[in-house]
Amino acid sequence: MDKAEFIQIHLIEKGVPADLTKPKPFIWSKYKDSNDAPLVFQSPIKVVLIYCLLAAPLWGGLMWLIIWHNEPERWPIYLIASAFFGVSGGLVDVYRAYKARKRLGETNWKNWCKRNYE
């Protein structure tokens, strides 16, 4: 077990949701850099941007394949809906991360690592 996996298990034991212990959301978490902080300690702006840049296009593409291709002339509404999905998903995770940080009692990743692992 490497250090990143150990930290994930430790955070889960402290009450942090499992998806917030990874450095990236969804399927991108397996392409992680072990030096990245878990989502729970990342800045709120970065979390929202990750959702806007990764989740919104994925969701919009899937919606286009499943439903939206029937009415392609409404593409501006579809782009706005995809952007809204990315922003709202990011804001939900920011709120969840805020609550988890409050439960941990620490907001800074480096300070938390020093307090628990050094």
CSV table of C-alpha atoms in Angstrom, one decimal:
chain,number,residue,atom,x,y,z
A,1,MET,CA,0.0,0.0,0.0
A,2,ASP,CA,1.5,3.3,-1.0
A,3,LYS,CA,1.2,6.6,0.9
A,4,ALA,CA,-1.7,8.0,-1.2
A,5,GLU,CA,-3.8,4.8,-0.5
A,6,PHE,CA,-3.0,5.0,3.2
A,7,ILE,CA,-4.0,8.7,3.3
A,8,GLN,CA,-7.3,7.9,1.5
A,9,ILE,CA,-8.1,5.1,4.0
A,10,HIS,CA,-7.2,7.4,6.9
A,11,LEU,CA,-9.5,10.2,5.6
A,12,ILE,CA,-12.4,7.8,5.1
A,13,GLU,CA,-12.0,6.6,8.7
A,14,LYS,CA,-12.2,10.3,9.8
A,15,GLY,CA,-15.6,10.6,8.1
A,16,VAL,CA,-14.6,12.1,4.7
A,17,PRO,CA,-16.7,10.8,1.8
A,18,ALA,CA,-14.6,8.4,-0.3
A,19,ASP,CA,-15.0,10.3,-3.6
A,20,LEU,CA,-13.5,13.4,-1.9
A,21,THR,CA,-10.3,11.5,-0.9
A,22,LYS,CA,-9.1,11.3,-4.5
A,23,PRO,CA,-7.3,14.0,-6.3
A,24,LYS,CA,-9.7,14.1,-9.2
A,25,PRO,CA,-13.4,13.4,-9.6
A,26,PHE,CA,-15.0,10.4,-11.5
A,27,ILE,CA,-12.9,8.2,-13.7
A,28,TRP,CA,-10.0,10.7,-13.8
A,29,SER,CA,-9.0,9.7,-10.3
A,30,LYS,CA,-7.0,6.7,-11.6
A,31,TYR,CA,-4.8,9.1,-13.5
A,32,LYS,CA,-3.7,10.7,-10.3
A,33,ASP,CA,-0.5,12.3,-9.4
A,34,SER,CA,0.4,11.1,-5.9
A,35,ASN,CA,1.6,14.6,-5.0
A,36,ASP,CA,-1.9,16.1,-5.6
A,37,ALA,CA,-4.0,16.9,-2.6
A,38,PRO,CA,-7.3,15.1,-2.2
A,39,LEU,CA,-10.4,17.0,-3.4
A,40,VAL,CA,-11.3,17.8,0.2
A,41,PHE,CA,-8.2,20.0,0.5
A,42,GLN,CA,-8.2,21.6,-2.9
A,43,SER,CA,-9.3,25.1,-3.5
A,44,PRO,CA,-13.0,25.6,-4.3
A,45,ILE,CA,-12.2,27.4,-7.6
A,46,LYS,CA,-10.1,24.5,-8.7
A,47,VAL,CA,-12.9,22.0,-7.9
A,48,VAL,CA,-15.5,24.0,-9.8
A,49,LEU,CA,-13.1,24.4,-12.8
A,50,ILE,CA,-12.4,20.7,-12.8
A,51,TYR,CA,-16.1,20.0,-13.1
A,52,CYS,CA,-16.6,22.6,-15.7
A,53,LEU,CA,-13.8,21.4,-17.9
A,54,LEU,CA,-14.2,17.6,-17.4
A,55,ALA,CA,-17.7,16.7,-16.3
A,56,ALA,CA,-19.7,19.3,-18.3
A,57,PRO,CA,-18.4,18.2,-21.7
A,58,LEU,CA,-18.8,14.5,-20.8
A,59,TRP,CA,-22.3,15.0,-19.6
A,60,GLY,CA,-23.2,17.2,-22.7
A,61,GLY,CA,-21.7,14.7,-25.1
A,62,LEU,CA,-23.7,11.8,-23.5
A,63,MET,CA,-26.9,13.9,-23.6
A,64,TRP,CA,-26.2,14.7,-27.3
A,65,LEU,CA,-25.8,11.0,-28.1
A,66,ILE,CA,-28.9,10.0,-26.1
A,67,ILE,CA,-31.5,12.8,-26.5
A,68,TRP,CA,-30.3,16.1,-27.9
A,69,HIS,CA,-29.4,14.9,-31.4
A,70,ASN,CA,-33.1,14.8,-32.3
A,71,GLU,CA,-33.3,18.6,-32.1
A,72,PRO,CA,-29.9,20.0,-33.1
A,73,GLU,CA,-31.2,23.6,-33.7
A,74,ARG,CA,-31.4,24.1,-29.9
A,75,TRP,CA,-27.6,23.8,-29.4
A,76,PRO,CA,-27.3,27.1,-27.5
A,77,ILE,CA,-29.6,25.8,-24.8
A,78,TYR,CA,-27.7,22.5,-24.7
A,79,LEU,CA,-24.4,24.4,-24.2
A,80,ILE,CA,-25.9,26.4,-21.3
A,81,ALA,CA,-27.4,23.2,-19.8
A,82,SER,CA,-23.9,21.5,-19.9
A,83,ALA,CA,-22.2,24.5,-18.3
A,84,PHE,CA,-24.9,24.7,-15.6
A,85,PHE,CA,-24.4,21.0,-14.9
A,86,GLY,CA,-20.6,21.5,-14.5
A,87,VAL,CA,-21.0,24.6,-12.3
A,88,SER,CA,-23.7,23.0,-10.1
A,89,GLY,CA,-21.8,19.7,-9.7
A,90,GLY,CA,-18.7,21.6,-8.7
A,91,LEU,CA,-20.6,23.7,-6.2
A,92,VAL,CA,-22.1,20.6,-4.7
A,93,ASP,CA,-18.7,19.1,-4.2
A,94,VAL,CA,-17.3,22.4,-2.8
A,95,TYR,CA,-20.0,22.3,-0.2
A,96,ARG,CA,-19.3,18.7,0.6
A,97,ALA,CA,-15.6,19.4,0.9
A,98,TYR,CA,-16.3,22.4,3.1
A,99,LYS,CA,-18.3,20.2,5.5
A,100,ALA,CA,-15.6,17.5,5.5
A,101,ARG,CA,-12.8,20.0,6.2
A,102,LYS,CA,-14.8,21.4,9.1
A,103,ARG,CA,-15.2,17.9,10.5
A,104,LEU,CA,-11.5,17.3,10.2
A,105,GLY,CA,-10.6,20.6,11.8
A,106,GLU,CA,-8.0,21.5,9.2
A,107,THR,CA,-8.3,23.4,5.9
A,108,ASN,CA,-4.7,23.2,4.7
A,109,TRP,CA,-3.3,20.0,3.1
A,110,LYS,CA,0.3,20.5,4.2
A,111,ASN,CA,-0.6,21.3,7.7
A,112,TRP,CA,-2.9,18.3,7.9
A,113,CYS,CA,-0.1,16.0,6.6
A,114,LYS,CA,2.4,17.4,9.1
A,115,ARG,CA,0.0,17.0,12.0
A,116,ASN,CA,-0.9,13.4,11.0
A,117,TYR,CA,2.2,11.9,9.3
A,118,GLU,CA,5.3,13.7,10.5
